[in-house]
Coordinates of C-alpha atoms in Angstrom, one line a residue:
M1 CA 83.6 94.4 167.6
K2 CA 83.8 90.8 166.2
P3 CA 82.1 88.1 168.3
R4 CA 84.4 85.8 170.3
V5 CA 83.5 82.2 169.4
A6 CA 84.8 79.4 171.7
I7 CA 85.7 76.2 169.8
A8 CA 85.7 73.2 172.1
I9 CA 88.1 70.9 170.4
G10 CA 86.2 67.8 171.3
D11 CA 87.8 64.3 171.6
P12 CA 91.5 65.0 171.4
A13 CA 92.1 61.5 169.9
G14 CA 89.8 62.2 167.0
I15 CA 89.6 64.7 164.2
G16 CA 88.1 67.4 166.5
P17 CA 91.4 69.3 167.2
E18 CA 92.3 69.1 163.5
I19 CA 89.0 70.5 162.1
S20 CA 89.1 73.1 165.0
L21 CA 92.5 74.3 163.9
K22 CA 91.5 74.5 160.2
A23 CA 88.4 76.4 161.0
A24 CA 90.1 78.7 163.2
R25 CA 92.6 79.5 160.5
D26 CA 89.9 79.8 157.8
P27 CA 89.9 83.4 156.3
Q28 CA 86.1 83.4 156.2
V29 CA 85.8 82.5 159.9
R30 CA 88.5 85.0 160.9
E31 CA 86.7 87.8 158.9
I32 CA 83.5 87.5 160.9
C33 CA 84.5 86.4 164.4
Q34 CA 87.6 85.9 166.7
P35 CA 87.9 82.2 167.3
V36 CA 89.2 80.8 170.6
L37 CA 90.2 77.2 170.8
V38 CA 89.3 75.6 174.1
G39 CA 91.2 72.4 175.0
S40 CA 94.7 71.1 175.4
R41 CA 97.4 73.1 173.8
E42 CA 99.6 69.9 173.7
A43 CA 96.8 68.0 171.8
L44 CA 96.4 70.9 169.4
A45 CA 100.1 71.0 168.8
M46 CA 100.2 67.3 167.9
H47 CA 97.4 67.7 165.3
A48 CA 99.0 70.9 163.9
V49 CA 102.1 68.9 163.1
A50 CA 99.9 66.3 161.2
C51 CA 98.4 69.2 159.3
G52 CA 101.7 70.7 158.5
T53 CA 101.1 73.9 160.5
T54 CA 101.7 75.5 163.8
L55 CA 99.5 77.1 166.5
G56 CA 101.0 80.5 165.8
D57 CA 98.9 83.4 166.7
L58 CA 95.8 81.4 167.5
Y59 CA 94.0 82.2 170.8
I60 CA 93.8 79.1 173.1
Q61 CA 92.2 78.5 176.4
D62 CA 94.6 75.7 177.6
L63 CA 93.0 73.0 179.8
K64 CA 96.4 71.2 180.2
Y65 CA 95.1 67.7 180.1
P66 CA 97.5 64.8 179.1
A67 CA 98.6 64.2 175.4
P68 CA 96.1 61.9 173.8
R69 CA 96.6 58.6 172.1
I70 CA 95.4 59.6 168.6
G71 CA 92.9 57.2 167.1
A72 CA 92.2 55.4 170.4
V73 CA 89.1 55.2 172.6
A74 CA 90.1 56.0 176.2
P75 CA 88.3 57.3 179.3
E76 CA 90.6 60.3 179.6
H77 CA 89.6 61.3 176.0
G78 CA 85.9 61.3 177.1
H79 CA 86.8 63.4 180.1
A80 CA 88.8 65.8 178.0
A81 CA 86.1 66.3 175.4
L82 CA 83.4 67.2 177.9
A83 CA 85.9 69.3 180.0
A84 CA 86.5 71.4 176.8
A85 CA 82.8 71.8 176.1
G86 CA 82.1 72.6 179.8
A87 CA 84.8 75.3 180.0
A88 CA 83.6 76.8 176.8
I89 CA 80.0 77.0 178.1
D90 CA 81.1 78.4 181.4
G91 CA 83.0 81.0 179.5
A92 CA 79.9 82.0 177.5
L93 CA 77.9 82.2 180.7
A94 CA 80.4 84.5 182.1
G95 CA 80.3 86.7 179.2
N96 CA 83.8 85.9 177.8
Y97 CA 82.4 84.3 174.6
D98 CA 79.4 85.1 172.5
A99 CA 78.8 81.6 171.3
V100 CA 80.3 78.1 171.5
V101 CA 80.9 75.6 168.8
G102 CA 81.7 71.9 169.8
A103 CA 83.9 69.6 167.8
P104 CA 83.1 65.9 167.6
H105 CA 83.2 63.8 170.8
T106 CA 83.3 60.0 171.0
E107 CA 80.4 58.4 172.8
A108 CA 82.4 55.2 173.6
A109 CA 85.1 57.2 175.3
I110 CA 82.6 59.2 177.4
H111 CA 80.8 56.1 178.4
A112 CA 84.2 54.4 179.2
A113 CA 84.8 57.4 181.5
G114 CA 81.6 56.7 183.4
L115 CA 80.1 60.1 182.5
A116 CA 76.3 60.6 182.0
F117 CA 75.9 62.0 178.6
D118 CA 73.1 61.8 176.0
G119 CA 74.1 64.5 173.6
Y120 CA 75.1 68.1 173.6
P121 CA 71.6 69.7 174.1
S122 CA 71.0 68.0 177.4
F123 CA 74.6 68.7 178.4
V124 CA 74.4 72.3 177.6
A125 CA 71.1 72.7 179.5
R126 CA 72.6 71.0 182.6
R127 CA 75.7 73.2 182.4
C128 CA 73.3 76.2 182.3
G129 CA 71.6 75.1 185.4
L130 CA 68.4 74.0 183.5
P131 CA 66.6 70.6 183.4
P132 CA 68.1 68.5 180.6
E133 CA 64.9 68.5 178.6
E134 CA 65.2 72.2 178.1
G135 CA 68.1 71.7 175.6
V136 CA 66.6 71.1 172.0
L137 CA 68.6 70.1 168.9
M138 CA 68.0 72.0 165.7
L139 CA 69.9 70.8 162.6
C140 CA 70.7 73.7 160.1
F141 CA 71.9 73.4 156.5
A142 CA 71.4 74.7 153.1
Y143 CA 70.1 72.7 150.3
A144 CA 69.0 73.7 146.7
G145 CA 68.8 77.3 147.6
R146 CA 66.9 76.8 150.7
E147 CA 67.7 77.3 154.4
L148 CA 66.5 74.2 156.2
R149 CA 66.3 73.9 160.0
I150 CA 64.9 70.7 161.8
A151 CA 64.2 70.7 165.5
H152 CA 63.7 67.4 167.4
V153 CA 61.3 66.7 170.2
T154 CA 63.2 63.6 171.1
L155 CA 66.8 62.8 170.4
H156 CA 69.2 60.1 171.9
A157 CA 66.7 57.6 173.0
S158 CA 65.5 54.2 171.8
V159 CA 62.4 54.4 169.8
R160 CA 60.5 52.7 172.6
Q161 CA 61.8 55.3 175.0
A162 CA 61.2 58.1 172.6
L163 CA 57.6 57.3 172.1
A164 CA 57.1 57.6 175.9
L165 CA 58.8 60.9 175.9
I166 CA 56.5 62.5 173.2
T167 CA 54.0 64.4 175.3
G168 CA 52.0 67.5 174.8
P169 CA 54.1 69.7 177.1
R170 CA 57.4 68.5 175.5
I171 CA 56.1 69.2 172.0
I172 CA 54.9 72.6 173.1
R173 CA 58.3 73.4 174.8
T174 CA 60.1 72.4 171.5
L175 CA 57.9 74.5 169.4
R176 CA 58.4 77.5 171.7
A177 CA 62.2 77.0 171.7
T178 CA 62.2 76.8 167.9
E179 CA 60.2 80.0 167.4
A180 CA 62.4 81.8 169.9
A181 CA 65.6 80.6 168.1
L182 CA 64.2 81.7 164.7
R183 CA 63.5 85.1 166.1
A184 CA 67.1 85.2 167.4
L185 CA 68.2 84.5 164.0
A186 CA 66.4 87.7 162.7
I187 CA 63.4 85.8 161.4
E188 CA 60.5 88.2 162.4
K189 CA 57.5 86.1 161.7
P190 CA 58.6 82.4 161.8
R191 CA 56.5 79.6 160.2
I192 CA 57.0 76.1 161.5
A193 CA 55.8 72.8 160.1
V194 CA 55.4 69.8 162.5
S195 CA 55.7 66.1 161.6
G196 CA 53.6 63.3 162.9
V197 CA 55.2 60.3 164.6
N198 CA 53.4 57.5 162.7
P199 CA 53.4 56.7 158.9
H200 CA 51.4 59.4 157.0
A201 CA 50.9 61.2 160.3
G202 CA 48.7 58.4 161.5
E203 CA 46.1 58.5 158.7
A204 CA 43.4 59.9 160.9
G205 CA 44.1 57.2 163.6
A206 CA 44.4 54.2 161.3
F207 CA 48.1 53.9 162.1
G208 CA 48.3 55.3 165.6
R209 CA 46.6 58.0 167.7
E210 CA 49.7 60.1 168.8
E211 CA 48.8 62.7 166.2
I212 CA 45.3 63.0 167.4
E213 CA 45.8 62.9 171.1
L214 CA 49.2 64.6 171.5
I215 CA 50.5 66.5 168.5
A216 CA 47.5 68.2 167.1
P217 CA 46.3 69.5 170.6
A218 CA 49.9 70.9 171.2
I219 CA 49.8 72.6 167.7
A220 CA 46.4 74.0 168.6
E221 CA 47.6 75.4 171.9
V222 CA 50.6 77.4 170.4
Q223 CA 48.4 78.6 167.5
R224 CA 46.1 80.2 170.1
A225 CA 49.2 81.9 171.5
G226 CA 49.8 83.5 168.1
M227 CA 52.4 81.1 166.7
A228 CA 52.4 80.2 163.0
V229 CA 52.6 76.4 163.3
E230 CA 51.0 73.9 161.0
G231 CA 50.7 70.1 160.9
P232 CA 51.0 67.3 161.8
Y233 CA 52.3 66.1 158.4
G234 CA 53.9 62.8 157.4
A235 CA 57.5 62.9 158.1
D236 CA 58.3 61.5 154.7
T237 CA 56.9 64.5 152.9
L238 CA 57.6 67.2 155.6
L239 CA 60.7 68.8 153.9
Q240 CA 59.0 69.0 150.6
R241 CA 56.6 71.6 152.0
T242 CA 58.1 74.9 151.3
G243 CA 57.5 78.3 152.9
Y244 CA 58.5 77.3 156.4
D245 CA 61.5 78.6 158.5
A246 CA 61.8 75.4 160.5
Y247 CA 60.5 72.0 160.8
V248 CA 59.8 70.1 164.0
V249 CA 60.1 66.3 164.0
M250 CA 59.3 63.8 166.8
L251 CA 62.2 61.3 166.4
H252 CA 65.9 61.5 165.9
D253 CA 66.0 59.7 162.5
Q254 CA 63.1 61.7 161.1
G255 CA 65.5 64.7 161.0
H256 CA 69.0 63.3 160.8
V257 CA 68.5 60.8 158.0
A258 CA 67.2 63.8 155.8
A259 CA 69.9 66.2 156.9
K260 CA 72.8 63.7 156.4
L261 CA 71.5 62.7 153.0
L262 CA 70.9 66.2 151.7
A263 CA 74.0 67.9 153.3
P264 CA 76.8 65.5 154.1
Q265 CA 79.6 67.3 156.1
R266 CA 77.7 70.6 156.0
V267 CA 75.2 70.2 158.8
A268 CA 75.4 72.6 161.9
A269 CA 73.7 71.2 165.0
L270 CA 72.4 74.1 167.1
T271 CA 71.3 73.7 170.7
I272 CA 68.3 75.9 171.3
G273 CA 66.2 76.6 174.4
T274 CA 69.3 77.6 176.6
P275 CA 71.0 80.9 177.3
V276 CA 74.2 79.9 175.5
L277 CA 74.2 79.8 171.7
F278 CA 75.8 76.4 171.2
S279 CA 76.5 74.8 167.8
S280 CA 78.2 71.5 167.0
V281 CA 79.0 69.6 163.9
G282 CA 76.7 66.9 162.5
H283 CA 79.3 64.1 162.2
G284 CA 81.5 62.0 164.4
S285 CA 85.1 62.0 165.6
A286 CA 86.4 59.7 162.8
L287 CA 89.1 58.0 164.9
D288 CA 90.1 56.1 161.8
I289 CA 91.5 59.1 160.0
A290 CA 92.7 61.1 163.1
G291 CA 96.1 62.5 163.0
Q292 CA 96.5 62.2 159.2
G293 CA 95.8 65.8 158.3
K294 CA 93.0 64.9 155.8
A295 CA 89.8 65.6 157.8
D296 CA 87.2 67.9 156.1
A297 CA 86.5 71.0 158.2
S298 CA 83.5 72.1 156.1
A299 CA 81.0 71.3 158.9
M300 CA 82.9 73.1 161.5
R301 CA 83.1 76.2 159.3
E302 CA 79.3 76.0 158.7
A303 CA 78.7 75.7 162.4
I304 CA 80.7 78.9 163.0
T305 CA 79.9 81.1 159.9
R306 CA 76.2 80.2 159.5
L307 CA 75.1 80.2 163.1
A308 CA 77.4 80.9 166.1
A309 CA 79.0 84.1 164.6
R310 CA 75.7 85.8 163.8
R311 CA 76.1 87.4 167.2
R312 CA 78.0 90.7 167.3
R313 CA 79.7 92.1 170.4
A314 CA 78.7 95.5 171.6
P315 CA 81.5 98.2 171.5
A316 CA 83.5 98.3 174.7
T317 CA 82.7 101.2 177.0

């Protein structure tokens, strides 16, 4: 049987419903999975009109929240975005869905709603009953014939805060989550390269000692456990090193700048380290073009076809 993939439609006032609709109707997507849209049917209908289409035979888990004000930042839109993601994750935990893909949310709307949120990885972890740090973000994309995957030790924190968060246990947890995710993606013997946090990976302590005191010992510990992990390498040359199945970086921009430069609109953001296979797109909700029918759904298709839909449902008994 085809896997059932829940598509949480994101901020209903942004392009999330539009690219969710476009992806759910894409022949390539429908060939490999059964997409189920999770969110407001009314919001989806509004965006369908803008796209010149109808909801037709699409599967929808209707959450029945009020019609959005398309293009506006509002607390109710923040509530709606996280309600859709939460319902989809709950459905996956219950066995109704094999994977979840999240459309873009709007941070300002979520904050206006007074909701605590610092990105999908920690949100997914909390929803699964885990500590927030268990959720790890891995960006996935293709470039120049290579499959590139970049996992992050820290994510949505200021640089000052992120430096305090970079600890040996957190690095080890990220490395283990990355290896487990690679194995789940059918890579039998994963190889992982790790960045430093300072320029040139600290130059043997000349530019900082995090590599010596934190990163290298963490690498050594997982190597003793049999993992094929190497580094730390300078973040500026990390992706030039071929032969690795994934790269682990210390800070948000060490991974995101490269991904968005090399593969704009084609990056899938996979949450790893949790029992739910959750992927999201690597761009925002684009309120300025919402409701105009011209949003590019490429990243949403990537999130579904390259990652979430790799799972196959067992035959019914």
